Amino acid sequence: MGSAETELEDLFEQKKRVKNPLVPLGALITAGVLTAGLVSFKRGNSVLGQKLMRARLVTQGATAALMIGSAYYYGDKF
């Protein structure tokens, strides 16, 4: 059990952390569009709210695709 733990620790020490700056940006854009959509619904503008909710879906999907693409591109091949 001891050697497996040291191998795991060595693996994490060797792994470098890669950050894709587009992922947090996409999350912020998604949160902004969601907030604007909720505000427009509260004000009674359901047409604009519906459009913003659709835009949120697109930005959320793009952010998820960036996350998956980054994990695939920078991930280790075992």
Coordinates of N, CA and C in Angstrom, one line a residue:
M1 N 0.8 -1.2 0.0 CA 0.0 0.0 0.0 C 0.9 1.2 0.0
G2 N 2.0 1.2 0.6 CA 2.9 2.3 0.7 C 3.5 2.8 -0.6
S3 N 3.8 1.8 -1.5 CA 4.4 2.1 -2.8 C 3.3 2.7 -3.7
A4 N 2.1 2.3 -3.6 CA 1.0 2.9 -4.4 C 0.8 4.3 -4.0
E5 N 0.8 4.6 -2.8 CA 0.6 6.0 -2.3 C 1.8 6.9 -2.8
T6 N 3.0 6.4 -2.8 CA 4.1 7.2 -3.3 C 4.0 7.4 -4.8
E7 N 3.6 6.4 -5.5 CA 3.4 6.5 -6.9 C 2.4 7.6 -7.3
L8 N 1.3 7.6 -6.5 CA 0.2 8.5 -6.7 C 0.7 9.9 -6.4
E9 N 1.4 10.1 -5.3 CA 2.0 11.4 -5.0 C 3.0 11.9 -6.1
D10 N 3.8 11.0 -6.6 CA 4.7 11.4 -7.7 C 4.0 11.8 -8.9
L11 N 2.9 11.1 -9.2 CA 2.1 11.5 -10.4 C 1.5 12.9 -10.3
F12 N 1.0 13.2 -9.1 CA 0.4 14.6 -8.9 C 1.5 15.6 -8.9
E13 N 2.7 15.3 -8.4 CA 3.8 16.3 -8.4 C 4.2 16.6 -9.9
Q14 N 4.2 15.6 -10.7 CA 4.6 15.7 -12.1 C 3.6 16.4 -12.9
K15 N 2.3 16.3 -12.6 CA 1.2 16.9 -13.4 C 1.2 18.4 -13.3
K16 N 1.3 19.0 -14.4 CA 1.3 20.5 -14.4 C -0.1 21.0 -14.6
R17 N -0.4 22.1 -13.9 CA -1.8 22.6 -14.0 C -1.9 23.5 -15.2
V18 N -2.9 23.2 -16.0 CA -3.1 24.0 -17.2 C -4.4 24.8 -17.0
K19 N -4.4 26.1 -17.3 CA -5.6 26.8 -17.2 C -6.0 27.4 -18.5
N20 N -7.2 27.3 -18.9 CA -7.7 27.9 -20.1 C -8.4 29.1 -19.7
P21 N -7.9 30.3 -20.1 CA -8.5 31.5 -19.7 C -9.9 31.8 -20.3
L22 N -10.3 31.0 -21.3 CA -11.6 31.2 -21.9 C -12.7 30.6 -21.1
V23 N -12.4 29.6 -20.3 CA -13.4 28.9 -19.4 C -14.0 29.8 -18.4
P24 N -13.2 30.5 -17.6 CA -13.8 31.5 -16.6 C -14.5 32.6 -17.3
L25 N -14.0 33.0 -18.4 CA -14.6 34.1 -19.2 C -16.0 33.6 -19.7
G26 N -16.1 32.4 -20.2 CA -17.4 31.9 -20.6 C -18.3 31.7 -19.4
A27 N -17.8 31.4 -18.2 CA -18.7 31.2 -17.1 C -19.2 32.6 -16.7
L28 N -18.4 33.6 -16.7 CA -18.8 35.0 -16.4 C -19.9 35.5 -17.4
I29 N -19.7 35.2 -18.7 CA -20.6 35.6 -19.7 C -22.0 34.9 -19.5
T30 N -21.9 33.6 -19.2 CA -23.1 32.8 -18.9 C -23.9 33.4 -17.7
A31 N -23.1 33.7 -16.6 CA -23.8 34.3 -15.4 C -24.4 35.6 -15.7
G32 N -23.7 36.4 -16.5 CA -24.3 37.8 -16.9 C -25.5 37.7 -17.7
V33 N -25.5 36.8 -18.7 CA -26.7 36.6 -19.6 C -27.9 36.0 -18.7
L34 N -27.6 35.1 -17.8 CA -28.6 34.5 -16.9 C -29.2 35.6 -16.1
T35 N -28.4 36.5 -15.5 CA -28.9 37.6 -14.6 C -29.7 38.5 -15.4
A36 N -29.3 38.9 -16.6 CA -30.1 39.8 -17.5 C -31.4 39.2 -17.8
G37 N -31.4 37.9 -18.1 CA -32.7 37.2 -18.5 C -33.6 37.2 -17.3
L38 N -33.1 36.9 -16.1 CA -34.0 36.9 -14.9 C -34.5 38.3 -14.6
V39 N -33.7 39.3 -14.8 CA -34.2 40.7 -14.5 C -35.3 41.0 -15.5
S40 N -35.1 40.7 -16.8 CA -36.1 41.0 -17.8 C -37.4 40.3 -17.5
F41 N -37.3 39.0 -17.1 CA -38.5 38.3 -16.7 C -39.2 39.0 -15.5
K42 N -38.5 39.4 -14.6 CA -39.1 40.1 -13.4 C -39.7 41.4 -13.8
R43 N -39.2 42.1 -14.8 CA -39.8 43.4 -15.3 C -40.9 43.2 -16.2
G44 N -41.2 41.9 -16.6 CA -42.4 41.6 -17.4 C -42.1 41.6 -18.9
N45 N -40.8 41.6 -19.3 CA -40.5 41.6 -20.7 C -40.1 40.1 -21.0
S46 N -41.2 39.3 -21.3 CA -40.9 37.9 -21.5 C -40.3 37.5 -22.8
V47 N -40.5 38.4 -23.8 CA -39.9 38.1 -25.1 C -38.4 38.2 -25.0
L48 N -37.9 39.3 -24.4 CA -36.5 39.5 -24.2 C -35.9 38.5 -23.3
G49 N -36.6 38.1 -22.3 CA -36.2 37.1 -21.3 C -36.0 35.8 -22.0
Q50 N -36.9 35.4 -22.9 CA -36.8 34.2 -23.6 C -35.6 34.2 -24.5
K51 N -35.3 35.3 -25.2 CA -34.1 35.4 -26.0 C -32.8 35.3 -25.2
L52 N -32.8 35.9 -24.1 CA -31.7 35.8 -23.2 C -31.4 34.4 -22.6
M53 N -32.5 33.7 -22.3 CA -32.4 32.4 -21.9 C -31.8 31.4 -22.9
R54 N -32.2 31.7 -24.2 CA -31.7 30.9 -25.3 C -30.2 31.3 -25.5
A55 N -29.8 32.5 -25.3 CA -28.4 32.9 -25.4 C -27.6 32.3 -24.3
R56 N -28.2 32.2 -23.1 CA -27.5 31.6 -22.0 C -27.2 30.1 -22.3
L57 N -28.2 29.5 -22.9 CA -28.0 28.1 -23.3 C -26.8 27.9 -24.2
V58 N -26.7 28.8 -25.2 CA -25.6 28.8 -26.2 C -24.3 29.0 -25.5
T59 N -24.2 30.1 -24.6 CA -22.9 30.4 -23.9 C -22.6 29.3 -22.9
Q60 N -23.5 28.7 -22.3 CA -23.3 27.6 -21.4 C -22.7 26.4 -22.1
G61 N -23.3 26.1 -23.3 CA -22.8 25.0 -24.1 C -21.4 25.2 -24.6
A62 N -21.1 26.4 -25.0 CA -19.8 26.8 -25.5 C -18.8 26.6 -24.4
T63 N -19.1 27.1 -23.2 CA -18.2 27.0 -22.0 C -18.0 25.5 -21.7
A64 N -19.0 24.7 -21.7 CA -18.8 23.2 -21.4 C -17.9 22.6 -22.5
A65 N -18.1 23.0 -23.8 CA -17.3 22.5 -24.9 C -15.8 22.9 -24.7
L66 N -15.6 24.1 -24.2 CA -14.2 24.5 -24.0 C -13.6 23.7 -22.8
M67 N -14.4 23.4 -21.8 CA -13.9 22.6 -20.7 C -13.5 21.2 -21.2
I68 N -14.4 20.6 -21.9 CA -14.2 19.2 -22.4 C -13.0 19.2 -23.4
G69 N -12.9 20.2 -24.3 CA -11.8 20.3 -25.2 C -10.5 20.5 -24.5
S70 N -10.5 21.4 -23.5 CA -9.2 21.6 -22.8 C -8.8 20.3 -22.0
A71 N -9.7 19.6 -21.5 CA -9.4 18.4 -20.7 C -8.9 17.3 -21.7
Y72 N -9.4 17.3 -22.9 CA -9.0 16.3 -23.9 C -7.6 16.7 -24.4
Y73 N -7.4 18.0 -24.7 CA -6.1 18.4 -25.3 C -5.0 18.3 -24.4
Y74 N -5.2 18.8 -23.1 CA -4.1 18.8 -22.1 C -4.1 17.6 -21.3
G75 N -5.0 16.7 -21.4 CA -5.0 15.5 -20.6 C -3.9 14.5 -20.9
D76 N -3.6 13.7 -19.9 CA -2.6 12.7 -20.0 C -3.1 11.5 -20.7
K77 N -2.3 10.8 -21.5 CA -2.7 9.6 -22.2 C -2.1 8.5 -21.4
F78 N -2.9 7.6 -20.8 CA -2.3 6.5 -20.0 C -2.4 5.3 -20.9

